PDB file of C-alpha atoms in Angstrom:
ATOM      1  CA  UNK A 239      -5.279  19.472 -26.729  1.00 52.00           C
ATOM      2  CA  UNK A 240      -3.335  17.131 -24.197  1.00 60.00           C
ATOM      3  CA  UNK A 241      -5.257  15.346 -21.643  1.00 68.00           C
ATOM      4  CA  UNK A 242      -4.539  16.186 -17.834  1.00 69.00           C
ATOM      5  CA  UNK A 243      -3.331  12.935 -15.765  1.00 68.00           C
ATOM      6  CA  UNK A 244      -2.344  12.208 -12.416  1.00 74.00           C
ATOM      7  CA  UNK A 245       1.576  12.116 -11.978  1.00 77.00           C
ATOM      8  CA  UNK A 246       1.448   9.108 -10.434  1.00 81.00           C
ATOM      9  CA  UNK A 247       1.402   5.928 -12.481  1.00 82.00           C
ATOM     10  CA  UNK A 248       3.259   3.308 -10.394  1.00 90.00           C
ATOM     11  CA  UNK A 249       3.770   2.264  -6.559  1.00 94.00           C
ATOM     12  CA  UNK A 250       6.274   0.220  -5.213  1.00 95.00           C
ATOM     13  CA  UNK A 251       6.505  -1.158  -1.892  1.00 96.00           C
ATOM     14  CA  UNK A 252       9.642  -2.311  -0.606  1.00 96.00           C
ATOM     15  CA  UNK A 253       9.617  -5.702   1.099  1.00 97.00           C
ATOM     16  CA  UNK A 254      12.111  -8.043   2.798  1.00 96.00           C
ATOM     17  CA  UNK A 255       9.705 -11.177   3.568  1.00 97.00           C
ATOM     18  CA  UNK A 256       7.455 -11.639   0.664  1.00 97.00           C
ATOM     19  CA  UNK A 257       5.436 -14.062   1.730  1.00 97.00           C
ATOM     20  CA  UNK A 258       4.927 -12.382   5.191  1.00 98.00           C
ATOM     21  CA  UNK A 259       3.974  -8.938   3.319  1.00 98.00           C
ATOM     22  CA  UNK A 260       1.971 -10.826   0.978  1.00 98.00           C
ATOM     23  CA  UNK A 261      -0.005 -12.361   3.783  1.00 98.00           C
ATOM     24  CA  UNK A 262      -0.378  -9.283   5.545  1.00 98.00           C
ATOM     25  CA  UNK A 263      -1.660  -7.178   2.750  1.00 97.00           C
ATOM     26  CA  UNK A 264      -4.157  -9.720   1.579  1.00 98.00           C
ATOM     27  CA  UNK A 265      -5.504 -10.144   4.962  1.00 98.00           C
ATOM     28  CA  UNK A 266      -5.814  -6.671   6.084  1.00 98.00           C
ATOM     29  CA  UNK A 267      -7.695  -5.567   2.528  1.00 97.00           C
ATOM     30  CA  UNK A 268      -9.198  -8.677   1.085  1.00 97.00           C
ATOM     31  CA  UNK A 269      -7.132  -8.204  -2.356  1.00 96.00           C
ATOM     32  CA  UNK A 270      -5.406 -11.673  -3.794  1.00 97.00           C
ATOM     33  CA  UNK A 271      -2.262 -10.523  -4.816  1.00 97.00           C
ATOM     34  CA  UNK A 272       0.131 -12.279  -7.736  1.00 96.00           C
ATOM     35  CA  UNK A 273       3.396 -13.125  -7.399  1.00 97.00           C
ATOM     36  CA  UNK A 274       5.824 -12.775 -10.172  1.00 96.00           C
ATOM     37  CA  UNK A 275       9.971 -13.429 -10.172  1.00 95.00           C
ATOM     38  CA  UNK A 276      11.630 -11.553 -12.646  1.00 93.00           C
ATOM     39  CA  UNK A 277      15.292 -12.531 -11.717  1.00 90.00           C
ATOM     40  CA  UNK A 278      17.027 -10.802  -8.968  1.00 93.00           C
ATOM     41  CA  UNK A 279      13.691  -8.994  -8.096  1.00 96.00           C
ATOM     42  CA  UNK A 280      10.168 -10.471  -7.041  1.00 97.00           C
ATOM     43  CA  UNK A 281       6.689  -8.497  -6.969  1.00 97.00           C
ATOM     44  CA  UNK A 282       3.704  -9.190  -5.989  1.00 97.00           C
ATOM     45  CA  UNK A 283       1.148  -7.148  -8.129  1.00 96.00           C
ATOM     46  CA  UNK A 284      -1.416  -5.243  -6.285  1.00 94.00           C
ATOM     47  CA  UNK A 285      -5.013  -5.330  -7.599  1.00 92.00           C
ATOM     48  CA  UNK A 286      -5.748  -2.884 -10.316  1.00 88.00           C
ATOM     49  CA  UNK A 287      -7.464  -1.991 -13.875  1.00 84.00           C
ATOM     50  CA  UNK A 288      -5.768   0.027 -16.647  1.00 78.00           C
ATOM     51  CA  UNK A 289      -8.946   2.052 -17.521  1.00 79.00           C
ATOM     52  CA  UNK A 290     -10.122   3.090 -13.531  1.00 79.00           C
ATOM     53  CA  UNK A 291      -8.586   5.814 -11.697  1.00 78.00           C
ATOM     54  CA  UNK A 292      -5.690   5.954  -9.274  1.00 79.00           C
ATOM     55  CA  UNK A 293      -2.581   4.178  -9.779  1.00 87.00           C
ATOM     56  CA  UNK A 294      -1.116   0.721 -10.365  1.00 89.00           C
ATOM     57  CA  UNK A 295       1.880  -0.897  -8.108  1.00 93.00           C
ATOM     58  CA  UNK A 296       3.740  -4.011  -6.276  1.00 95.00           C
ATOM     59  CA  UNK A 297       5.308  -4.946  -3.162  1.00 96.00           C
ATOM     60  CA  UNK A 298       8.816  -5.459  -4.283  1.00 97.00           C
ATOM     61  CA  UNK A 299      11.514  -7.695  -2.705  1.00 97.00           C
ATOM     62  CA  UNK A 300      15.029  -7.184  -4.415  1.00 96.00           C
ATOM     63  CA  UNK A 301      18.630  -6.207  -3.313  1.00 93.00           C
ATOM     64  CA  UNK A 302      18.165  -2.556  -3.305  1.00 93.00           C
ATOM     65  CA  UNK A 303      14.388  -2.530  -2.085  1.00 93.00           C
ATOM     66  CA  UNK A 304      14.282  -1.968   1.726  1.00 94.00           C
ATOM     67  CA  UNK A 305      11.421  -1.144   3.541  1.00 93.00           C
ATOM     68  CA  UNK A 306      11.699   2.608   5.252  1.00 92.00           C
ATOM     69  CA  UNK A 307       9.145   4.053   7.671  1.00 90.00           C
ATOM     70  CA  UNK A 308      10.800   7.546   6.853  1.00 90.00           C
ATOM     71  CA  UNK A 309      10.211   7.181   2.634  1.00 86.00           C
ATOM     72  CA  UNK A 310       7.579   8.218   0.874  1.00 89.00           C
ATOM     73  CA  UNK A 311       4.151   7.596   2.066  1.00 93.00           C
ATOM     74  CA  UNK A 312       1.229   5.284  -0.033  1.00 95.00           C
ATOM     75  CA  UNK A 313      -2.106   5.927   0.584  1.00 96.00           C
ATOM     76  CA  UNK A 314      -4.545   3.162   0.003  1.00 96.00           C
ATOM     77  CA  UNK A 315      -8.394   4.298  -0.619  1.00 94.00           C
ATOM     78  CA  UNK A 316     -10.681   2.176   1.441  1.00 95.00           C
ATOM     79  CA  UNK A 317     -14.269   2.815   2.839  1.00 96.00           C
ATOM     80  CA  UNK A 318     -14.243   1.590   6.363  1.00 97.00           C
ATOM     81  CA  UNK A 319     -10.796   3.582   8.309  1.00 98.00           C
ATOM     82  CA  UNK A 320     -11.620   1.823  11.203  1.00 98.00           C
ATOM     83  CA  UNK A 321     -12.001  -1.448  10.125  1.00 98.00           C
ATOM     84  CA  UNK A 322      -9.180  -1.649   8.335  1.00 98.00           C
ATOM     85  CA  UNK A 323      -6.912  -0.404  11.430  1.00 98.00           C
ATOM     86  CA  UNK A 324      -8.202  -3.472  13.069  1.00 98.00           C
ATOM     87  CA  UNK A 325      -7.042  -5.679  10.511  1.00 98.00           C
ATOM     88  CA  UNK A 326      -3.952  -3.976  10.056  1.00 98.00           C
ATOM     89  CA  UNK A 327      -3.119  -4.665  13.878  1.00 98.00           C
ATOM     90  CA  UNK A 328      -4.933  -8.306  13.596  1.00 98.00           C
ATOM     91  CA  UNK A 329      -2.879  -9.263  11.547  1.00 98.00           C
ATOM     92  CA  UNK A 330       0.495  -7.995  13.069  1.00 97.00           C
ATOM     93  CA  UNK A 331       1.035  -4.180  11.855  1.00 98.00           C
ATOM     94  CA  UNK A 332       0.604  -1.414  14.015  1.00 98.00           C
ATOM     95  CA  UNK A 333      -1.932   1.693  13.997  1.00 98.00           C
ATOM     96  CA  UNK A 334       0.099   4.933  14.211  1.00 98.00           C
ATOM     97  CA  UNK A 335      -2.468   7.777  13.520  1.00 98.00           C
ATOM     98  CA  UNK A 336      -6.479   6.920  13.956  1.00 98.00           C
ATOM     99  CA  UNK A 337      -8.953   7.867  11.436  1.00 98.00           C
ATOM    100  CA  UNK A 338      -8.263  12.110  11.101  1.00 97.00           C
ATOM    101  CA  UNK A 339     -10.497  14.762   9.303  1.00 97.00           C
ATOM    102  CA  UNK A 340      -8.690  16.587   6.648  1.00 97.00           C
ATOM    103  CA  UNK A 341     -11.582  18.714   6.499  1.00 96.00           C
ATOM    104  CA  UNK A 342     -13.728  19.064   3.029  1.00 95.00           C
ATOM    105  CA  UNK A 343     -11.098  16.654   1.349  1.00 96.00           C
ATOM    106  CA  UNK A 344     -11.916  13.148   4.129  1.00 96.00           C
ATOM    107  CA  UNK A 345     -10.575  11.319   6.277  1.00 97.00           C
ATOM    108  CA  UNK A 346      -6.831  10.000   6.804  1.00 97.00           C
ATOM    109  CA  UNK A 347      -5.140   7.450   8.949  1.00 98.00           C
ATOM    110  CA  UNK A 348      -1.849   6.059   8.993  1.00 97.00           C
ATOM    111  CA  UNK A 349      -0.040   2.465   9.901  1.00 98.00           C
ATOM    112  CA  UNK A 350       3.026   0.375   9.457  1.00 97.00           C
ATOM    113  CA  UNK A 351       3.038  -3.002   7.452  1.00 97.00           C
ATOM    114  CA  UNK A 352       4.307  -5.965   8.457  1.00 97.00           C
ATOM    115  CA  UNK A 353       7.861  -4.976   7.065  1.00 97.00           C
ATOM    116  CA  UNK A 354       8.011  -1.325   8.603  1.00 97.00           C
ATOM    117  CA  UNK A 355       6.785   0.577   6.018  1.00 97.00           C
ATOM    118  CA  UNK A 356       4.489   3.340   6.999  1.00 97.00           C
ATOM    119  CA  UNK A 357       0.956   3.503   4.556  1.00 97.00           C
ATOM    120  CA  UNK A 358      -1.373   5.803   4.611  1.00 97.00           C
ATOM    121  CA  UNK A 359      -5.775   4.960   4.312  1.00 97.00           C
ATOM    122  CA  UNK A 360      -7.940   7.894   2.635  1.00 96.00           C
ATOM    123  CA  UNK A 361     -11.675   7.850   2.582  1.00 95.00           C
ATOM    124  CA  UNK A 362     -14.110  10.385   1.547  1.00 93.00           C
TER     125      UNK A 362
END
């Protein structure tokens, strides 16, 4: 019998200041974040454990990587919407849709990062 997984297995962020987005992302969720150069392309490897659930990832800096607002949209799980909007605009992003039912299935919000990317929060 095969065992049902998520599709999703690996996120990656497009950057074009690493440091800045580095700064940013540790700021607004309290993660310490690890930077690693592999050649032409550097990441920066977002918290995460092989055996929990959800998926792994990296804000990416490299040639081809550019940050999009209109791409496809990360959502980050958090517990406080609201307090994470502040930090997101503390610390230089900007809040583009306020914490928002979604009925039985939570609550949503959206921003953009420091490098124009727009992420989405989730909380139950």
């Amino acid at each position: 019998m095969s065992k049902t997984v998520n599709p999703v297995v690996w996120v990656e962020i497009p950057v074009a200041n690493m440091e800045r987005a580095k700064l940013f992302y540790e700021a607004v969720f309290g993660w310490k974040l690890t930077v690693i150069d592999m050649g032409s392309r550097q990441m920066a490897m977002l918290p995460s454990e092989m055996e929990s659930h959800g998926s792994g990832g990296a804000l990416v800096k490299e040639r081809h990587f550019v940050p999009s607002y209109a791409g496809s949209l990360v959502y980050f799980s958090v517990n406080d919407i609201p307090g994470t909007l502040a930090g997101v605009v503390l610390h230089g992003g900007k809040e583009l849709i306020p914490k928002t039912s979604i009925g039985e299935y939570g609550f949503c919000a959206y921003f953009e990062d420091s490098e124009g990317n727009r992420i989405g929060l989730h909380t139950l």
